mmCIF file of C-alpha atoms in Angstrom:
data_model
loop_
_atom_site.group_PDB
_atom_site.id
_atom_site.type_symbol
_atom_site.label_atom_id
_atom_site.label_comp_id
_atom_site.label_asym_id
_atom_site.label_seq_id
_atom_site.Cartn_x
_atom_site.Cartn_y
_atom_site.Cartn_z
ATOM 1 C CA UNK A 102 67.662 -25.189 35.716
ATOM 2 C CA UNK A 103 64.844 -27.574 36.469
ATOM 3 C CA UNK A 104 63.741 -27.275 32.853
ATOM 4 C CA UNK A 105 67.188 -28.512 31.833
ATOM 5 C CA UNK A 106 66.914 -31.495 34.158
ATOM 6 C CA UNK A 107 63.424 -32.483 33.040
ATOM 7 C CA UNK A 108 63.816 -31.769 29.340
ATOM 8 C CA UNK A 109 67.198 -33.538 29.419
ATOM 9 C CA UNK A 110 65.501 -36.680 30.716
ATOM 10 C CA UNK A 111 62.974 -36.528 27.883
ATOM 11 C CA UNK A 112 65.750 -35.938 25.331
ATOM 12 C CA UNK A 113 67.700 -38.907 26.658
ATOM 13 C CA UNK A 114 64.628 -41.137 26.491
ATOM 14 C CA UNK A 115 63.948 -40.141 22.876
ATOM 15 C CA UNK A 116 67.545 -40.550 21.714
ATOM 16 C CA UNK A 117 67.999 -43.875 23.513
ATOM 17 C CA UNK A 118 64.733 -45.178 22.045
ATOM 18 C CA UNK A 119 65.733 -44.125 18.539
ATOM 19 C CA UNK A 120 69.304 -45.358 18.873
ATOM 20 C CA UNK A 121 68.210 -48.651 20.403
ATOM 21 C CA UNK A 122 65.639 -49.408 17.714
ATOM 22 C CA UNK A 123 66.824 -47.787 14.487
ATOM 23 C CA UNK A 124 70.619 -47.845 14.673
ATOM 24 C CA UNK A 125 71.079 -51.636 15.017
ATOM 25 C CA UNK A 126 69.300 -52.072 11.672
ATOM 26 C CA UNK A 127 71.485 -49.549 9.865
ATOM 27 C CA UNK A 128 75.091 -49.337 8.726
ATOM 28 C CA UNK A 129 75.790 -47.418 11.952
ATOM 29 C CA UNK A 130 74.987 -50.380 14.211
ATOM 30 C CA UNK A 131 78.522 -50.434 15.581
ATOM 31 C CA UNK A 132 77.958 -46.974 17.105
ATOM 32 C CA UNK A 133 74.733 -47.799 18.939
ATOM 33 C CA UNK A 134 76.262 -48.287 22.389
ATOM 34 C CA UNK A 135 78.495 -45.260 21.983
ATOM 35 C CA UNK A 136 75.523 -43.022 21.193
ATOM 36 C CA UNK A 137 73.489 -44.431 24.067
ATOM 37 C CA UNK A 138 76.308 -44.068 26.592
ATOM 38 C CA UNK A 139 77.233 -40.538 25.562
ATOM 39 C CA UNK A 140 73.577 -39.531 25.619
ATOM 40 C CA UNK A 141 73.443 -40.112 29.360
ATOM 41 C CA UNK A 142 75.728 -37.112 29.892
ATOM 42 C CA UNK A 143 72.498 -35.098 29.530
ATOM 43 C CA UNK A 144 71.263 -36.514 32.860
ATOM 44 C CA UNK A 145 70.764 -34.231 34.860
ATOM 45 C CA UNK A 146 71.749 -31.774 32.124
ATOM 46 C CA UNK A 147 72.881 -28.858 34.248
ATOM 47 C CA UNK A 148 76.487 -29.659 35.059
ATOM 48 C CA UNK A 149 77.771 -26.514 33.295
ATOM 49 C CA UNK A 150 75.513 -24.195 35.315
ATOM 50 C CA UNK A 151 78.209 -23.433 37.878
ATOM 51 C CA UNK A 152 80.607 -22.279 35.192
ATOM 52 C CA UNK A 153 77.901 -20.052 33.751
ATOM 53 C CA UNK A 154 76.983 -18.766 37.224
ATOM 54 C CA UNK A 155 80.605 -17.830 37.883
ATOM 55 C CA UNK A 156 80.730 -16.024 34.561
ATOM 56 C CA UNK A 157 77.486 -14.226 35.441
ATOM 57 C CA UNK A 158 78.952 -13.174 38.783
ATOM 58 C CA UNK A 159 81.967 -11.899 36.799
ATOM 59 C CA UNK A 160 84.308 -14.317 38.507
ATOM 60 C CA UNK A 161 86.131 -15.045 35.292
ATOM 61 C CA UNK A 162 89.122 -16.376 37.188
ATOM 62 C CA UNK A 163 87.099 -19.265 38.609
ATOM 63 C CA UNK A 164 85.276 -19.796 35.315
ATOM 64 C CA UNK A 165 88.595 -20.107 33.508
ATOM 65 C CA UNK A 166 89.805 -22.586 36.105
ATOM 66 C CA UNK A 167 86.744 -24.693 35.330
ATOM 67 C CA UNK A 168 87.387 -24.377 31.594
ATOM 68 C CA UNK A 169 91.030 -25.321 31.860
ATOM 69 C CA UNK A 170 90.854 -27.724 34.811
ATOM 70 C CA UNK A 171 88.509 -30.640 34.253
ATOM 71 C CA UNK A 172 87.740 -29.647 30.687
ATOM 72 C CA UNK A 173 91.186 -29.344 29.139
ATOM 73 C CA UNK A 174 93.992 -30.507 31.399
ATOM 74 C CA UNK A 175 92.216 -33.551 32.839
ATOM 75 C CA UNK A 176 90.633 -34.535 29.531
ATOM 76 C CA UNK A 177 93.445 -37.037 28.997
ATOM 77 C CA UNK A 178 93.568 -38.341 32.560
ATOM 78 C CA UNK A 179 89.869 -39.204 32.869
ATOM 79 C CA UNK A 180 89.743 -41.560 29.877
ATOM 80 C CA UNK A 181 92.986 -43.261 30.855
ATOM 81 C CA UNK A 182 91.630 -44.071 34.305
ATOM 82 C CA UNK A 183 88.090 -45.041 33.362
ATOM 83 C CA UNK A 184 88.966 -46.933 30.193
ATOM 84 C CA UNK A 185 91.566 -48.998 32.052
ATOM 85 C CA UNK A 186 89.085 -49.872 34.787
ATOM 86 C CA UNK A 187 86.362 -50.748 32.308
ATOM 87 C CA UNK A 188 88.675 -52.813 30.074
ATOM 88 C CA UNK A 189 89.522 -54.920 33.123
ATOM 89 C CA UNK A 190 85.792 -55.154 33.844
ATOM 90 C CA UNK A 191 85.159 -56.193 30.241
ATOM 91 C CA UNK A 192 87.738 -58.965 30.475
ATOM 92 C CA UNK A 193 85.942 -60.405 33.478
ATOM 93 C CA UNK A 194 82.592 -60.216 31.633
ATOM 94 C CA UNK A 195 83.178 -62.040 28.330
ATOM 95 C CA UNK A 196 79.706 -61.258 27.029
ATOM 96 C CA UNK A 197 80.838 -57.628 26.676
ATOM 97 C CA UNK A 198 84.579 -58.031 26.161
ATOM 98 C CA UNK A 199 87.421 -55.575 26.747
ATOM 99 C CA UNK A 200 86.639 -53.369 23.749
ATOM 100 C CA UNK A 201 83.036 -52.786 24.885
ATOM 101 C CA UNK A 202 84.359 -52.158 28.379
ATOM 102 C CA UNK A 203 86.678 -49.517 26.929
ATOM 103 C CA UNK A 204 83.725 -47.929 25.143
ATOM 104 C CA UNK A 205 81.803 -47.834 28.420
ATOM 105 C CA UNK A 206 84.891 -46.291 30.029
ATOM 106 C CA UNK A 207 84.930 -43.451 27.491
ATOM 107 C CA UNK A 208 81.323 -42.616 28.321
ATOM 108 C CA UNK A 209 82.002 -42.774 32.045
ATOM 109 C CA UNK A 210 85.043 -40.532 31.620
ATOM 110 C CA UNK A 211 82.999 -37.873 29.813
ATOM 111 C CA UNK A 212 80.317 -38.030 32.508
ATOM 112 C CA UNK A 213 82.924 -37.824 35.288
ATOM 113 C CA UNK A 214 84.521 -34.757 33.680
ATOM 114 C CA UNK A 215 81.148 -32.968 33.600
ATOM 115 C CA UNK A 216 80.347 -33.963 37.188
ATOM 116 C CA UNK A 217 83.781 -32.830 38.374
ATOM 117 C CA UNK A 218 83.283 -29.474 36.661
ATOM 118 C CA UNK A 219 79.999 -29.077 38.530
ATOM 119 C CA UNK A 220 81.462 -30.013 41.924
ATOM 120 C CA UNK A 221 84.518 -27.776 41.579
ATOM 121 C CA UNK A 222 82.302 -24.926 40.376
ATOM 122 C CA UNK A 223 79.963 -25.417 43.322
ATOM 123 C CA UNK A 224 82.895 -25.209 45.701
ATOM 124 C CA UNK A 225 84.358 -22.222 43.857
ATOM 125 C CA UNK A 226 81.317 -19.990 44.243
ATOM 126 C CA UNK A 227 82.479 -17.225 46.531
ATOM 127 C CA UNK A 228 80.687 -16.519 49.818
ATOM 128 C CA UNK A 229 78.835 -13.680 48.122
ATOM 129 C CA UNK A 230 77.561 -16.250 45.677
ATOM 130 C CA UNK A 231 75.719 -18.212 48.375
ATOM 131 C CA UNK A 232 72.542 -16.408 47.421
ATOM 132 C CA UNK A 233 73.176 -17.304 43.793
ATOM 133 C CA UNK A 234 73.724 -20.936 44.833
ATOM 134 C CA UNK A 235 70.291 -20.990 46.433
ATOM 135 C CA UNK A 236 68.716 -19.215 43.491
ATOM 136 C CA UNK A 237 70.183 -21.665 40.979
ATOM 137 C CA UNK A 238 68.528 -24.656 42.617
ATOM 138 C CA UNK A 239 65.273 -22.908 43.504
ATOM 139 C CA UNK A 240 62.252 -24.646 41.992
ATOM 140 C CA UNK A 241 59.976 -21.881 40.802
#
């Protein structure tokens, strides 16, 4: 788990450095901010661990709730909320504009969906999984 967090930070640094330096000079310059924003979903990089822990504990009912909850059913609600907020933010910051605010909102929505999956999964671990909860975050 800690490897995911640390290697994810290195991966994000490499991708952001490459996207920030090479993409603006290419035909894909319009996608630079999108790549950079969606790369940050890898920080801390272990948001799916609770779903995998529930599957490992053979609590497939909770794992399916995590698959269908934030992942599928809320996948349309998150962008609507975050994009609307960020479009309003973009209108009040003309240097970015509403379209860039909407792009930021899409990245924030993806990050919020992953974080919500982690939080719901953490709460869904059964009492017998308390030992697993400690083991998951143990720095060895």
